[in-house]
Short mmCIF file of C-alpha atoms in Angstrom, two decimals:
data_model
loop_
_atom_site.label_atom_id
_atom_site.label_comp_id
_atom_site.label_asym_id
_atom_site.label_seq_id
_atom_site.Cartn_x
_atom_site.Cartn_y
_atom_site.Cartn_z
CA UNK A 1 -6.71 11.67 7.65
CA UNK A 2 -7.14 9.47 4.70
CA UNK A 3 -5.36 6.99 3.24
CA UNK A 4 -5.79 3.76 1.02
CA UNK A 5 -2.98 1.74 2.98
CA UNK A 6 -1.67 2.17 6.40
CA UNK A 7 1.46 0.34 7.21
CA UNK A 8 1.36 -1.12 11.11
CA UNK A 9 4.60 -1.45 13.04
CA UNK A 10 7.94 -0.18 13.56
CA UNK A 11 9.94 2.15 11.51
CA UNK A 12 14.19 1.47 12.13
CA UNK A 13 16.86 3.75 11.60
CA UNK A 14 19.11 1.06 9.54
CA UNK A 15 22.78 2.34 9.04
CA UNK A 16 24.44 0.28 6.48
CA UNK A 17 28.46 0.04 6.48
CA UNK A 18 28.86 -1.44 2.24
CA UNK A 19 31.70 -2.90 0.99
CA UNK A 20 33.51 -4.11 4.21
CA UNK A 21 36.58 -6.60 3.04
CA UNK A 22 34.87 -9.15 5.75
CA UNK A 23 33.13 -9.15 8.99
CA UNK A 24 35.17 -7.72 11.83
CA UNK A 25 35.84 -10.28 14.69
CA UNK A 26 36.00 -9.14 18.36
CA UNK A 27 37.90 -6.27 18.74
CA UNK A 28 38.63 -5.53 15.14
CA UNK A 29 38.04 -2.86 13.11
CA UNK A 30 37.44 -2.64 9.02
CA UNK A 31 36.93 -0.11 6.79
CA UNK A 32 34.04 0.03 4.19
CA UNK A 33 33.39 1.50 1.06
CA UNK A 34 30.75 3.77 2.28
CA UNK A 35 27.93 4.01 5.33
CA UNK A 36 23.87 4.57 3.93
CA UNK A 37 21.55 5.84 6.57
CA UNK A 38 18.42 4.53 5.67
CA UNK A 39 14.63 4.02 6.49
CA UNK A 40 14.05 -0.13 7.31
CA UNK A 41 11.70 -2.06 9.24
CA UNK A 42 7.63 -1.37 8.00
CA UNK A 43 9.28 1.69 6.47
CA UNK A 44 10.74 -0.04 3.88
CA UNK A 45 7.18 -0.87 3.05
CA UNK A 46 5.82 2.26 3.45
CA UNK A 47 8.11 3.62 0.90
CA UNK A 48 7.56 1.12 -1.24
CA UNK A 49 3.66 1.82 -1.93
CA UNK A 50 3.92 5.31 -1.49
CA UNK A 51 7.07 4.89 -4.99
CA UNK A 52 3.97 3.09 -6.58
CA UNK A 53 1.71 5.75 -6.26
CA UNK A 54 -0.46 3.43 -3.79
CA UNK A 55 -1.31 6.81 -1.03
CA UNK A 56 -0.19 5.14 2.02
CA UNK A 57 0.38 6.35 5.77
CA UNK A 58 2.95 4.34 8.73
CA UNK A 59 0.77 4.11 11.81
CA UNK A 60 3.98 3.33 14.60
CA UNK A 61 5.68 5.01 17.64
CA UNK A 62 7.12 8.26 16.85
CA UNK A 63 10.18 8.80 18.72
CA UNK A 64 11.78 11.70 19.67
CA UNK A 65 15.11 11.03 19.47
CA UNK A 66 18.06 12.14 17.34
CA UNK A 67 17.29 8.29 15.58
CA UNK A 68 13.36 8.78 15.31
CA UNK A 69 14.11 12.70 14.12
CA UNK A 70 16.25 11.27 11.47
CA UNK A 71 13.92 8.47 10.28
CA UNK A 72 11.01 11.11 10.25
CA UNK A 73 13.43 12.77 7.97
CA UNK A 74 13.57 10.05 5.42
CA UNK A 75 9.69 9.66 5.52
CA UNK A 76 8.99 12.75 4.53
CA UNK A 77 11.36 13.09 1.77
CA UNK A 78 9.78 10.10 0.65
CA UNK A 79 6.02 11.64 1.11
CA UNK A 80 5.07 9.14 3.34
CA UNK A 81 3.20 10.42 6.15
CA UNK A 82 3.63 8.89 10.00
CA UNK A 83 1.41 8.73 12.46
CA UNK A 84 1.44 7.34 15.79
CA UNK A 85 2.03 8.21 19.58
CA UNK A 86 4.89 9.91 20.88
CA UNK A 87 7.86 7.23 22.07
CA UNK A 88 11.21 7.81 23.56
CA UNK A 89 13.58 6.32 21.23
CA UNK A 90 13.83 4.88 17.66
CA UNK A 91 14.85 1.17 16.49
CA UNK A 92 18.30 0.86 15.08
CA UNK A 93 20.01 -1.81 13.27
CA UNK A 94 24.19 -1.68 11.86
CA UNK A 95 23.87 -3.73 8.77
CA UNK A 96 27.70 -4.88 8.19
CA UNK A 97 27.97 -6.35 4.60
CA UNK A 98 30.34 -7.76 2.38
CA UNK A 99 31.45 -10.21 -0.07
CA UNK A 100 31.64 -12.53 2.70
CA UNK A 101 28.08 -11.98 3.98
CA UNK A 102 26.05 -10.19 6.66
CA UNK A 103 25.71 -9.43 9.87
CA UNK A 104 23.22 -6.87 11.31
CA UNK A 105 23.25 -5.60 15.64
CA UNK A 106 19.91 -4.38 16.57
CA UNK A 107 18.48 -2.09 19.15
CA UNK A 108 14.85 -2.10 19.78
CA UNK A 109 12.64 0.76 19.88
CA UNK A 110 9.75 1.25 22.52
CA UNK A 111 6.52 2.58 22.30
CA UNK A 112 2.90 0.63 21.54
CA UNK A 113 0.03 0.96 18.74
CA UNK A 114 -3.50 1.18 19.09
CA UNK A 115 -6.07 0.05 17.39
CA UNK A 116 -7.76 3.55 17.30
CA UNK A 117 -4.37 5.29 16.21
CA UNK A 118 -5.07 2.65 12.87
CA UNK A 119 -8.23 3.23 13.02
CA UNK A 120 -7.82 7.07 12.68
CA UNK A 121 -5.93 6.58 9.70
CA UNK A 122 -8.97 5.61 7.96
CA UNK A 123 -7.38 3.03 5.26
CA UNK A 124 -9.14 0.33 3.58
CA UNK A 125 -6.25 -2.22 3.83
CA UNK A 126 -4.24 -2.63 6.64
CA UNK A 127 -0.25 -4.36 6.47
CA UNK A 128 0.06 -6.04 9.74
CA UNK A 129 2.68 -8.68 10.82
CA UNK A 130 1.38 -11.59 12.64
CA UNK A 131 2.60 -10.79 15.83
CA UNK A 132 -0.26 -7.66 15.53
CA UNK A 133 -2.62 -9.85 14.42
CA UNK A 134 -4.95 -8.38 17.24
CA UNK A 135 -4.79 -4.87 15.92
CA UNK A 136 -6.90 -5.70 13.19
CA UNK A 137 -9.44 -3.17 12.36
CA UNK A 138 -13.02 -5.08 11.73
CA UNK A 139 -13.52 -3.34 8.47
CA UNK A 140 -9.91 -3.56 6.72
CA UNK A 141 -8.91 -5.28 4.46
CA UNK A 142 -5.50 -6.82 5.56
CA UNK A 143 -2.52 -8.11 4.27
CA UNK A 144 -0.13 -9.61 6.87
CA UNK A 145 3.68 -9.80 6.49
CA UNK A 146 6.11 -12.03 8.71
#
């Protein structure tokens, strides 16, 4: 597999509640406008190369839950190919918004990247966050994120 960017880290499942009157306290309950399911964490960035016609592949976990099933989903209607060792379940984050502000509740996922799954990818730049710092490939390019 070849590709000119591969994208280092973890892929959420981001459900987004829009148009909430405010932020519910403890124990309430409010009613949005409408809920997006939607591809976040390094997918986001994934995406975003692959809408600029930059060919680029997510190296990450691939979990096989109903939340890693669903954000495999998105990548693919996207074209964005994902690589990466299986994992038991996805990343999640509720992203409550409104004219008030945000608040987001976030699960983790689990799962750990290689170097050589990267490496297999074959790109020529690498997007790494700081924290993988140490899964730099020798030869890549990189361009880290925070």
């Amino acid at each position: 597999m070849s590709a000119s960017v591969a994208v280092v880290g973890a892929p959420f499942l981001d459900l987004v509640f829009e148009g909430l009157p405010r932020l519910p306290a403890a124990g309430d309950e409010v009613v949005g406008r409408g809920l997006h399911v939607v591809a976040g964490g390094t997918a986001i960035q994934a995406i975003g190369l692959v809408r600029l016609g930059v060919p680029a592949t997510l190296v990450a976990p691939r979990p096989g839950d109903l939340g890693g099933r669903i954000v495999a989903e998105l990548l693919e209607r996207e074209g964005v190919p994902w690589v990466g060792s299986p994992a038991g379940h996805a990343a999640a984050t509720a992203i409550l918004s409104s004219a008030g502000g945000v608040a987001m509740a976030t699960a983790p996922g689990d799962g750990a990247i290689s170097v050589e799954d990267i490496a297999a990818v074959g790109a020529g730049t690498v997007v790494l966050s700081l924290g993988r710092a140490h899964l730099r490939p020798p030869d890549a390019r990189v361009c880290f994120v925070t």
